[in-house]
Short mmCIF file of C-alpha atoms in Angstrom, two decimals:
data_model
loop_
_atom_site.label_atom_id
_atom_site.label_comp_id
_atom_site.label_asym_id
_atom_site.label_seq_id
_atom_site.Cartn_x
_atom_site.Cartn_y
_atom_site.Cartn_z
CA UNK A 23 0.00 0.00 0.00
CA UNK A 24 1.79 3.31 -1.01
CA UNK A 25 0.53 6.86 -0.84
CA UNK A 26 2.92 9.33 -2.64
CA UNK A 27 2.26 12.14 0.16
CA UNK A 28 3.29 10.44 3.46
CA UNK A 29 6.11 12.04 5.11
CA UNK A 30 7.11 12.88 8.75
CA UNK A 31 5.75 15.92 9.89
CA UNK A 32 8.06 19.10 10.36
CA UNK A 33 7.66 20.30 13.72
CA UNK A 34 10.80 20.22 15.48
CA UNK A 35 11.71 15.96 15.55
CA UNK A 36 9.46 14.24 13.64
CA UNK A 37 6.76 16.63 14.83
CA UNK A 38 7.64 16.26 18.59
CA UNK A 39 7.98 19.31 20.50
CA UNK A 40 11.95 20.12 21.02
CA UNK A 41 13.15 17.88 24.39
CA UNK A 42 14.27 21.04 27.12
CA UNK A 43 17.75 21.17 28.30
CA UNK A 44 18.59 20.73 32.25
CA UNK A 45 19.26 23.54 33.82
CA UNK A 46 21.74 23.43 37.18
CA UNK A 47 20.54 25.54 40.27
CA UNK A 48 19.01 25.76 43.26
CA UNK A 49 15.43 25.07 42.48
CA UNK A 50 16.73 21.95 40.27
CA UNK A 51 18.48 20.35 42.85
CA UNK A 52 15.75 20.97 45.76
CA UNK A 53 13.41 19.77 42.99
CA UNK A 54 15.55 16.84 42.32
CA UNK A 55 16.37 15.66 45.80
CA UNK A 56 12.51 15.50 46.50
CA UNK A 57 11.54 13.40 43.62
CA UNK A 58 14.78 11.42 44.74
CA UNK A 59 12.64 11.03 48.28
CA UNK A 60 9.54 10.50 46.89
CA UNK A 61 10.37 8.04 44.34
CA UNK A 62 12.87 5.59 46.64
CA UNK A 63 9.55 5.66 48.82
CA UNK A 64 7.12 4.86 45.91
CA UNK A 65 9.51 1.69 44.63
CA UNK A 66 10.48 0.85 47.71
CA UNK A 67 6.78 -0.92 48.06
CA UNK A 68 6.29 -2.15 44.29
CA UNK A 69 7.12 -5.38 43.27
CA UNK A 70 9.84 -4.16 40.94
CA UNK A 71 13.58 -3.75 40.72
CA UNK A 72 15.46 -0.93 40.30
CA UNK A 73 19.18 -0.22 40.15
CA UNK A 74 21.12 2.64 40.26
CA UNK A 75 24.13 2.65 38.48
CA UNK A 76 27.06 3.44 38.51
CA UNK A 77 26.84 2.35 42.25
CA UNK A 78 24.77 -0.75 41.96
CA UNK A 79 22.16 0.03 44.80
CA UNK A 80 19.01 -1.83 44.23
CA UNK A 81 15.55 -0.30 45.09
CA UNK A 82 12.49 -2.13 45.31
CA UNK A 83 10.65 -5.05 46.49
CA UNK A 84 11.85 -7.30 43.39
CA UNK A 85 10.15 -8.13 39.94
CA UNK A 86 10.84 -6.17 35.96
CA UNK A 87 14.27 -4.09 36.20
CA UNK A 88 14.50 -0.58 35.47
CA UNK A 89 18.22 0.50 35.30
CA UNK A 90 19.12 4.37 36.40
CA UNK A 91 21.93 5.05 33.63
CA UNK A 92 21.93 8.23 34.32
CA UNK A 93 20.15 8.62 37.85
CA UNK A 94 21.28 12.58 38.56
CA UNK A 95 19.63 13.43 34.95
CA UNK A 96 16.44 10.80 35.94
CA UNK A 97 15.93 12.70 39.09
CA UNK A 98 16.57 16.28 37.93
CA UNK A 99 13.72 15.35 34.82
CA UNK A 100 11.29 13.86 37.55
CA UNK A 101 11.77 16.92 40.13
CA UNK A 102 11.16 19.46 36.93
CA UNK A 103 8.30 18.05 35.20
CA UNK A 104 6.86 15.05 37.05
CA UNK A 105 5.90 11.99 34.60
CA UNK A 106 6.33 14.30 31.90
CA UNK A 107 10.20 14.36 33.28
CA UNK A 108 9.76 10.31 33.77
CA UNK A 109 8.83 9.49 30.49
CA UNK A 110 11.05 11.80 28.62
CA UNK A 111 14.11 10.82 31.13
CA UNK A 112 13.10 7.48 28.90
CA UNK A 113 13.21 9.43 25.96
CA UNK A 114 16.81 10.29 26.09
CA UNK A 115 18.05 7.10 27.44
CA UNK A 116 18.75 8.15 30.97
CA UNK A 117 16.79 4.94 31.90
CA UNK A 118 15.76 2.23 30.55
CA UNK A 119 14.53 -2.03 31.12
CA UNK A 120 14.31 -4.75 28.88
CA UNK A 121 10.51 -5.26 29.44
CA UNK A 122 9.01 -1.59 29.45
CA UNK A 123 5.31 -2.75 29.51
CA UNK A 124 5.96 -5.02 32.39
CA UNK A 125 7.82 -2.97 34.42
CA UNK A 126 4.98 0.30 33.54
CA UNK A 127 2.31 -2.15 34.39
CA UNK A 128 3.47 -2.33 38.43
CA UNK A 129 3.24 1.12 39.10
CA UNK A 130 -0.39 1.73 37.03
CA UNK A 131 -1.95 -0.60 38.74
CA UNK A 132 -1.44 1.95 42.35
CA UNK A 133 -1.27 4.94 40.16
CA UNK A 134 -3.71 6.77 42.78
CA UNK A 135 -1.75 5.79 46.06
CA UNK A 136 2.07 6.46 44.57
CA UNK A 137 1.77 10.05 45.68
CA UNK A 138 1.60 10.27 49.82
CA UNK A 139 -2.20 11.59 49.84
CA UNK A 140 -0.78 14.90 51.70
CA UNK A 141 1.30 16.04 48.82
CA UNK A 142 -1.41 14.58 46.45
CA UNK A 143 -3.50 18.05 47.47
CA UNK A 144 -0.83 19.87 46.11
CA UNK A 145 -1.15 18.79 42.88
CA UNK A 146 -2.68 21.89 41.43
CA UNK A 147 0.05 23.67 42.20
CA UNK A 148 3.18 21.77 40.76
CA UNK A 149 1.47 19.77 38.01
CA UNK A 150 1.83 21.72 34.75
CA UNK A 151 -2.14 22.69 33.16
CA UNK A 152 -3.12 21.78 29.30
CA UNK A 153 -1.51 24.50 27.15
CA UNK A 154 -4.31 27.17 25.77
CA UNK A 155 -3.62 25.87 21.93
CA UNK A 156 -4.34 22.61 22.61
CA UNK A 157 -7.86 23.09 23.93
CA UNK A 158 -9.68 20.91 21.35
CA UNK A 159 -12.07 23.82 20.50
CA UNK A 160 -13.00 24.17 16.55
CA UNK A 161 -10.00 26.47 15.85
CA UNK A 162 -7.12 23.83 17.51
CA UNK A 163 -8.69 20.37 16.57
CA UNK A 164 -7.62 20.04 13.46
CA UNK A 165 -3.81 20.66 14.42
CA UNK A 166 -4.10 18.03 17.46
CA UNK A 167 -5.68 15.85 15.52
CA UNK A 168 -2.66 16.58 12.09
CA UNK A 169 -0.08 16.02 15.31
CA UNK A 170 -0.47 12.71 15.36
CA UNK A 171 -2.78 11.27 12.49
CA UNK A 172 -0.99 13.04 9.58
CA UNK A 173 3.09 11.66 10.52
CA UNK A 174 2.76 9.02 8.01
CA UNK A 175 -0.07 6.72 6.61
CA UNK A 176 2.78 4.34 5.92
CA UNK A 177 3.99 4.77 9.56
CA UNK A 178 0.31 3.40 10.50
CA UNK A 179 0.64 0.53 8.00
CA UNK A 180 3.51 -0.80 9.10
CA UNK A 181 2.30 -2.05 12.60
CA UNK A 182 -1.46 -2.34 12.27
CA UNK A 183 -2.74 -5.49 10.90
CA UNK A 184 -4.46 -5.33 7.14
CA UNK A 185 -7.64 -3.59 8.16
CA UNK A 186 -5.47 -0.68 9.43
CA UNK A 187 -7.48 -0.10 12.72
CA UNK A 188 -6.03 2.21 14.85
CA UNK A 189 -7.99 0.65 17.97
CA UNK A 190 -8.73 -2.25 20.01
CA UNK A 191 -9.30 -5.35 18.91
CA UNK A 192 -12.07 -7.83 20.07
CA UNK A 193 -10.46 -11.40 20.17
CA UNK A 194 -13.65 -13.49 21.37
CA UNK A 195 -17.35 -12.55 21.56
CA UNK A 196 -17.15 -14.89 24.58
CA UNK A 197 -18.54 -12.73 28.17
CA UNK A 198 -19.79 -11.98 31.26
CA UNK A 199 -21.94 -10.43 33.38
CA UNK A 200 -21.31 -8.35 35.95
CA UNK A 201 -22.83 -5.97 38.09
CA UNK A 202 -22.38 -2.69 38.72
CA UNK A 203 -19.31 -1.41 39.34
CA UNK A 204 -16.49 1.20 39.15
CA UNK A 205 -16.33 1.92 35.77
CA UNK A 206 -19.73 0.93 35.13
CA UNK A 207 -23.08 2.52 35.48
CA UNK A 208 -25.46 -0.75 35.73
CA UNK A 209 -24.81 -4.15 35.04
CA UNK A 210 -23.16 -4.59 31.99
CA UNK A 211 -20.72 -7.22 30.14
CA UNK A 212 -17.14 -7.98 29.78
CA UNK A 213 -15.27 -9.72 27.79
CA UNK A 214 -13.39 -13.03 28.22
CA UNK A 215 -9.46 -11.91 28.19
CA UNK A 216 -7.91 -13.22 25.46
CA UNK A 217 -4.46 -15.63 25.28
CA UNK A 218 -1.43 -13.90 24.04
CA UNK A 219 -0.24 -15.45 20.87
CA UNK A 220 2.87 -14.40 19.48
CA UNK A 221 3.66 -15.23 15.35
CA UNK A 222 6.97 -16.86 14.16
CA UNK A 223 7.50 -13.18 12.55
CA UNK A 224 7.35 -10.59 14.47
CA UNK A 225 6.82 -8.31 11.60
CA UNK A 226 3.84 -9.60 10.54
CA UNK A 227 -0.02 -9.99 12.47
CA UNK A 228 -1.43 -13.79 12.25
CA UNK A 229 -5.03 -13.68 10.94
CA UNK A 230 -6.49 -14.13 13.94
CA UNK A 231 -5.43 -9.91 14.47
CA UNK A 232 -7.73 -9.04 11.48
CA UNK A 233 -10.36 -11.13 12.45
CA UNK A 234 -10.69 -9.54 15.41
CA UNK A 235 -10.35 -5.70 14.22
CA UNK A 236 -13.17 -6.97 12.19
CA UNK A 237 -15.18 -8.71 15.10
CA UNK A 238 -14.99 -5.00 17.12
CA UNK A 239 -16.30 -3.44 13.58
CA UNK A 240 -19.26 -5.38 13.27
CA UNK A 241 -19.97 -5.61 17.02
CA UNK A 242 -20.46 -2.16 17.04
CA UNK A 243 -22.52 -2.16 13.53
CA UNK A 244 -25.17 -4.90 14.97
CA UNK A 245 -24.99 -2.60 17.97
CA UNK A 246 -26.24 0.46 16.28
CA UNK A 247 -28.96 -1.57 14.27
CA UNK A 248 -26.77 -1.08 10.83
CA UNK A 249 -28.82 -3.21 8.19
CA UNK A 250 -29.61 -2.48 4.56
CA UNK A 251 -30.48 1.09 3.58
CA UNK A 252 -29.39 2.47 6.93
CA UNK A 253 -28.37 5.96 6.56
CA UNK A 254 -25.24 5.69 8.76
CA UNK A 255 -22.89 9.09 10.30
CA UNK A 256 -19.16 7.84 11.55
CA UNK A 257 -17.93 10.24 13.52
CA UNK A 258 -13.44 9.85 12.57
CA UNK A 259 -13.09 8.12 9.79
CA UNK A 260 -9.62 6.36 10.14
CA UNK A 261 -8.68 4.55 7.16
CA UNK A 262 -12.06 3.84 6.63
CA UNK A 263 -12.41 -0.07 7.73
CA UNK A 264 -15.74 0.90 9.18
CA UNK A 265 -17.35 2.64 6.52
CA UNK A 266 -16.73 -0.03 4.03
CA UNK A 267 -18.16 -2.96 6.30
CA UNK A 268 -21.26 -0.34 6.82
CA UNK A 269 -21.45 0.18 3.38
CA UNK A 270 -21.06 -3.79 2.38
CA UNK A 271 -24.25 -3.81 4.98
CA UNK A 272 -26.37 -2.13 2.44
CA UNK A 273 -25.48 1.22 4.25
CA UNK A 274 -25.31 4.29 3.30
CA UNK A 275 -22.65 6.22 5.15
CA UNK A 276 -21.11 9.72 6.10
CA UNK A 277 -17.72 9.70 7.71
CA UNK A 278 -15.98 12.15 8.71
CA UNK A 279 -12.45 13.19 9.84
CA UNK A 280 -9.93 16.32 10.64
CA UNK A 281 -7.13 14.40 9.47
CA UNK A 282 -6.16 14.93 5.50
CA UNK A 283 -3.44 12.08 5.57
CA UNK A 284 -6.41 9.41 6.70
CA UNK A 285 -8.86 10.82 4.15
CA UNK A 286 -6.58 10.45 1.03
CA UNK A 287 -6.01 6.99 1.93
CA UNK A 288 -9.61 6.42 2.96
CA UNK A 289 -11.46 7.46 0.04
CA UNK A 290 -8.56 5.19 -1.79
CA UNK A 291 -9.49 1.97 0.08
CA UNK A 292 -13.32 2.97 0.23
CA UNK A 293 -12.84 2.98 -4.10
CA UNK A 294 -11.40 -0.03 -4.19
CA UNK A 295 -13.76 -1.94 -2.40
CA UNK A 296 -16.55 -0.47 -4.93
CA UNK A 297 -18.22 1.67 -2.57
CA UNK A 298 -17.73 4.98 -3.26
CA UNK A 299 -21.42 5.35 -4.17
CA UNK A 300 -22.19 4.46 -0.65
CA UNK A 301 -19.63 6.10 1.35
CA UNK A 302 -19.19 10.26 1.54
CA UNK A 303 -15.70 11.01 3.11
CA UNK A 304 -15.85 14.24 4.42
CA UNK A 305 -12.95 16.63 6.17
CA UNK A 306 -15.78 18.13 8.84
CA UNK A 307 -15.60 19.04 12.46
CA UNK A 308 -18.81 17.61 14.36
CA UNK A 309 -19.54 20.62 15.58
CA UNK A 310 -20.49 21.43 11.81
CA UNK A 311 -23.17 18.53 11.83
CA UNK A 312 -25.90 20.13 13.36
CA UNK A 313 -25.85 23.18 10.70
CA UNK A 314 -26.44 20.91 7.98
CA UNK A 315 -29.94 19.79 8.79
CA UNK A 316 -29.47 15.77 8.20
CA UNK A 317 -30.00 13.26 10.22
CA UNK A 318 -29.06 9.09 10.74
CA UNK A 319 -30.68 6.34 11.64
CA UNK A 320 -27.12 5.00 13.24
CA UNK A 321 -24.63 7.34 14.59
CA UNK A 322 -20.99 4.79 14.91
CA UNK A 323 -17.19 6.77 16.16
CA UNK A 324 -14.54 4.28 17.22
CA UNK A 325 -11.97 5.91 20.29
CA UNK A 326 -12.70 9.63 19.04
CA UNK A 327 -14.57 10.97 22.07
CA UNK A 328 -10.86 10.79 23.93
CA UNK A 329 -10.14 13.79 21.60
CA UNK A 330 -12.94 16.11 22.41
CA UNK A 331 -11.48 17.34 25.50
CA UNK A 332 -13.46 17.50 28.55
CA UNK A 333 -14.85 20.72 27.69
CA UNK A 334 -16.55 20.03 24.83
CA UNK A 335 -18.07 16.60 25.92
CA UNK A 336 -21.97 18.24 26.51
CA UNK A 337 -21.44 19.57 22.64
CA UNK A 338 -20.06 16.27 21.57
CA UNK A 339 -23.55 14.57 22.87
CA UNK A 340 -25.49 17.28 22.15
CA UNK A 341 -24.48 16.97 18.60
CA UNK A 342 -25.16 12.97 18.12
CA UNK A 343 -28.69 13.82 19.85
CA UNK A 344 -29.49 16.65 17.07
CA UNK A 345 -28.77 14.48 14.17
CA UNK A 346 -30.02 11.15 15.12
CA UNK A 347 -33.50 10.02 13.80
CA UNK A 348 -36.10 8.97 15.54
CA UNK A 349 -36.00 5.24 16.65
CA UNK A 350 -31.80 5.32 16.15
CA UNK A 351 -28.97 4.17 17.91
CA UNK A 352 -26.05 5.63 18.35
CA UNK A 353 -22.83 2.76 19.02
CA UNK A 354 -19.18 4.34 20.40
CA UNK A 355 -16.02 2.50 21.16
CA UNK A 356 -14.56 4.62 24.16
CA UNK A 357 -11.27 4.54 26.28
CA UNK A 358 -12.02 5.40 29.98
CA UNK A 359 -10.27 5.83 33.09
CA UNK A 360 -11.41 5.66 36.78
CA UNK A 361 -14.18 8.49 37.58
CA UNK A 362 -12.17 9.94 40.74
CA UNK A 363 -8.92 9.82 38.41
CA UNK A 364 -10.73 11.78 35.98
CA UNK A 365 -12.03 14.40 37.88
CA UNK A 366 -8.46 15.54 39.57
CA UNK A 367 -6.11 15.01 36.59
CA UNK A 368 -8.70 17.12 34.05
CA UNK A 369 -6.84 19.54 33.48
CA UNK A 370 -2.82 18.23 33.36
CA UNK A 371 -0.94 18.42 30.75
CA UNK A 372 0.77 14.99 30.57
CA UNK A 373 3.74 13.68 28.78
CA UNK A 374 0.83 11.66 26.46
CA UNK A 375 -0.28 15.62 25.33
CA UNK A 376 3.00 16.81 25.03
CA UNK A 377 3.85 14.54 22.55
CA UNK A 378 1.30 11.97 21.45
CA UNK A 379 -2.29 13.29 21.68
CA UNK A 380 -2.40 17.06 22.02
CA UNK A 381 -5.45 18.07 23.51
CA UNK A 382 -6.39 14.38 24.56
CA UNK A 383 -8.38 13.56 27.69
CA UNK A 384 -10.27 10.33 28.70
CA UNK A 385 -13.70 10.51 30.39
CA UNK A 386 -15.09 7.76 32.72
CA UNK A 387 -17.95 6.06 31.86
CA UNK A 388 -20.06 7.91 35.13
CA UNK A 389 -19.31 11.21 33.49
CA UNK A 390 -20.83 10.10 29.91
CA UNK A 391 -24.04 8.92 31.62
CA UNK A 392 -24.19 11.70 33.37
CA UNK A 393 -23.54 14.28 30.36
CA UNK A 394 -26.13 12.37 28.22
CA UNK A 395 -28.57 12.52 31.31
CA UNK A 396 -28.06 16.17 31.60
CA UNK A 397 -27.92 17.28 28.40
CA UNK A 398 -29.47 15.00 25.70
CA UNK A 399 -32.62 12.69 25.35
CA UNK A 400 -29.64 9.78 24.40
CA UNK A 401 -29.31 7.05 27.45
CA UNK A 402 -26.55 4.63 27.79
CA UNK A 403 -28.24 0.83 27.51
CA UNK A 404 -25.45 -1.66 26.74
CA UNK A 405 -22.07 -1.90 27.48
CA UNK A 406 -19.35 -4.16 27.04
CA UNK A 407 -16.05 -3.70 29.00
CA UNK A 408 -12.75 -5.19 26.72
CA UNK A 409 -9.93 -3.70 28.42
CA UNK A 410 -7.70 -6.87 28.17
CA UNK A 411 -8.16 -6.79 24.40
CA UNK A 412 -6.64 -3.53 24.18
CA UNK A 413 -3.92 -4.50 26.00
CA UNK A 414 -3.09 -7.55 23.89
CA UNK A 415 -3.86 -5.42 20.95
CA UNK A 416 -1.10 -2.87 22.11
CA UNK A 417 1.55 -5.75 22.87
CA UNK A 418 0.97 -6.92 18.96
CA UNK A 419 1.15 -3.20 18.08
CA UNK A 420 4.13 -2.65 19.83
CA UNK A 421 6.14 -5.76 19.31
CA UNK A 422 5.85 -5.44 15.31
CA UNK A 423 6.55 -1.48 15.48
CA UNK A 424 10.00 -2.75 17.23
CA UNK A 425 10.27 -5.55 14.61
CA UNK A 426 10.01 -3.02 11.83
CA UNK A 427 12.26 -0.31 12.97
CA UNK A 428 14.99 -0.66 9.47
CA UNK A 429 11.63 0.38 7.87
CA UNK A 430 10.50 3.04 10.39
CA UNK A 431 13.87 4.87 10.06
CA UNK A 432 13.72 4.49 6.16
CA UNK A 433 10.56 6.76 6.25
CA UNK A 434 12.43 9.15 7.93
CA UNK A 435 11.95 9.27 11.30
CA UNK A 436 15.02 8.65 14.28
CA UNK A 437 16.15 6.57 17.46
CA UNK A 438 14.34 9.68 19.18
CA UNK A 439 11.15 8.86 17.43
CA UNK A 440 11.58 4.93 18.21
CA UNK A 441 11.87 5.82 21.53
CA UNK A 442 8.93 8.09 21.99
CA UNK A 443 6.77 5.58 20.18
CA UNK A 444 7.89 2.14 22.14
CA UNK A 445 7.15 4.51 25.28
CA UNK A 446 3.37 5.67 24.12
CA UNK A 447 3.08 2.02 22.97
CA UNK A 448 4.02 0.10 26.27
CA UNK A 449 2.97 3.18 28.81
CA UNK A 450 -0.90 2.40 27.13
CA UNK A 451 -0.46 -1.11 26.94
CA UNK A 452 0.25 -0.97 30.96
CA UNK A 453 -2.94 1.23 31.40
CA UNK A 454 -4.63 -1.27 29.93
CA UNK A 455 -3.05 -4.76 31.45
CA UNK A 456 -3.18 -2.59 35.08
CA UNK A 457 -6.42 -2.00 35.07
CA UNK A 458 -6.12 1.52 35.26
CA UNK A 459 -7.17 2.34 32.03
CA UNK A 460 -10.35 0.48 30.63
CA UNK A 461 -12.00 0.33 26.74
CA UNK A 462 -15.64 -0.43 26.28
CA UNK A 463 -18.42 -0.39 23.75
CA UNK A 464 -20.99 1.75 24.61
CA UNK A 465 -24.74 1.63 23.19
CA UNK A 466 -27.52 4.23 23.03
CA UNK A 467 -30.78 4.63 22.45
CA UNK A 468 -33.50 8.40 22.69
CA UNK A 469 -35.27 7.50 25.99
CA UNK A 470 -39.18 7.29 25.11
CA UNK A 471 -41.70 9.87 26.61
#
């Protein structure tokens, strides 16, 4: 698959902001000697190792190594900026382990209870807040959304499986039931956690990969009540995998998307599979949809609402509720995080912002219900919790992006860029395998008088 106008973007390296240079002083080695403190503490009762070197001392209570190459840099980074410091400390090599998802996965999984809760009330006031041009209002969202969607559609290619789906996959329709819970609003489903399989070839997915990109696909399709001459609005395109089942459904179907690299290659795949009759790519903010007067029977968006920004999640619903027909159902795919989580780390600026997902923010599932309780006629009626599946999904993302790294450099990008990538990779698949971080399909449906 080759598209003539993929190329790294320009914005400092490979489109990542420029790393900051330490600074010596006062404030950085106060700063410095208490993350030194604080961090010791924190390790000191995980189930990890960690070793300083040059000296050899050992940290921890024993399990995945993290070595300290450079532990003066390490703590200097962590003092200044907090996990923003921590991951890019990674960045530049100043640590590192030979199993980066294993080792993340220990400390997500107490990510609320690292932090003594005294000092945790003074996180206002030493956690940096989202920049003001990365607020994903109508005038930034198409430059947080270029940041990271526009690098390369054969970047994308070379690590997703052939359906090029850019979320998680659904390896078995197999479930559960389960009551209410955290992360829940009623009883609800989730699903049984697949095996890990690993292929002879790293740099290639088995089938079973595809099969179950396309098992999440039509999942949410059946979901949303998708059947022949359903007039069908996808809210982010991606490479268009969705649209073209929807449209092999009998479908007819509006996507759109903010980023121009996906649409190219969209309207490309959507043309080849003979459906371009069917399927109307469009380059469209959905705060535009309401102003054009149409409406759907089945309203679908795969891991979009994570870009809205916590602002803007009332207009998000609001929207969906204004163009959706009477009798339809609206079907999202949506990575959440714990409600208490959410509601004190709204407004940081993390190192996932900074140089992943500017803009980015993850809602719970209680703050969802309650926006489409408040603010729409909309009410959440299914869901179906797959959190496991993303983190298998991320190990198979991650382990063929390191597999294909003589390509990766050959589309221009650096070790810096590796780096940064193997670190978003393994830092989400931890969220995921922790527990911390959670994935589920959600379904809707207009609450009757």
């Amino acid at each position: 698959m080759t598209v003539e106008k993929n190329r790294p973007a320009e914005t400092g390296s490979q489109g990542m902001p420029p790393l900051e240079p330490l600074r010596g002083g006062p404030r950085t080695a106060v700063s410095a000697a208490v993350a030194r403190r604080l961090f010791r503490a924190a390790v000191g009762r995980l189930a990890v190792t960690v070793i300083e070197e040059p000296t050899g001392h050992r940290l921890g209570r024993g399990g995945p190594v993290m070595r300290l190459h450079r532990p003066e840099e390490f703590y200097a980074r962590l003092g200044r900026d907090g996990l923003i410091g921590f991951g890019e400390s990674y960045m530049t090599g100043a640590w590192d382990t030979d199993d980066l998802a294993g080792f993340l996965t220990v400390p997500a999984a107490r990510m609320a209870t690292l932090v003594p809760p005294s000092l945790q009330r003074l996180r206002a006031l030493v956690t940096p807040r989202l920049p003001h041009h990365q607020r994903s209002t109508e005038a930034n969202s198409q430059a947080n959304i270029s940041h990271h969607y526009d690098l390369s559609n054969d970047l994308f290619a070379l690590f997703l499986d052939e359906t090029l789906s850019y979320s998680a996959a659904l390896f078995d329709t197999s479930t559960t039931q389960v009551a209410k819970g955290p992360g829940s609003v009623g009883d609800h489903h989730v699903a049984t956690p697949p095996e890990p399989v690993d292929h002879d070839d790293p740099r290639r997915h088995g089938p079973d990969f595809a099969e179950a990109q396309g098992r999440k696909i039509e999942r949410l399709l059946d979901e949303a009540g998708v059947t022949e001459g359903s007039r069908v609005l996808e809210i982010g395109t991606g490479w268009g995998e969705l649209a073209i089942r929807a449209a092999r459904r009998g479908a007819s179907v509006h996507t759109i998307t903010l980023s121009v690299e996906q649409l190219e290659l969209a309207e490309e795949r959507i043309a080849a599979a003979g459906f371009s009759d069917r399927v109307h790519v469009e380059l469209m903010d959905y705060r535009a949809l309401a102003a054009t007067g149409a409406t759907y029977d089945a309203v679908v968006s795969v891991e979009m609402i994570e870009a809205v920004g916590h602002e803007f999640w009332g207009t998000y619903f609001s929207t969906i509720d204004q163009v959706l027909a009477p009798g339809g159902r609206v079907s999202i795919q949506a990575i959440t995080m714990p409600h208490d989580r959410m509601l004190v780390t709204r407004d940081s600026h993390t190192w996932i912002n900074k140089y992943i997902f500017p803009g980015g923010f993850l809602p719970s599932v209680e703050v969802i219900d309650e926006i489409t309780r408040a603010e729409t006629t909309i009410r959440l009626v299914d869901q179906l919790e797959m959190g496991d599946h993303y983190a298998e999904t991320l190990r198979r993302w991650d382990r063929r992006f390191l597999a294909q790294r003589d390509a990766v450099l050959g589309l221009g990008f650096d070790d810096m860029f590796m780096r940064v990538w193997h670190f978003y990779l393994a830092y989400s698949q931890a969220g995921f395998a922790s527990g911390y971080l959670n994935v589920s399909q959600l379904t809707f449906t207009r609450e009757t008088p």
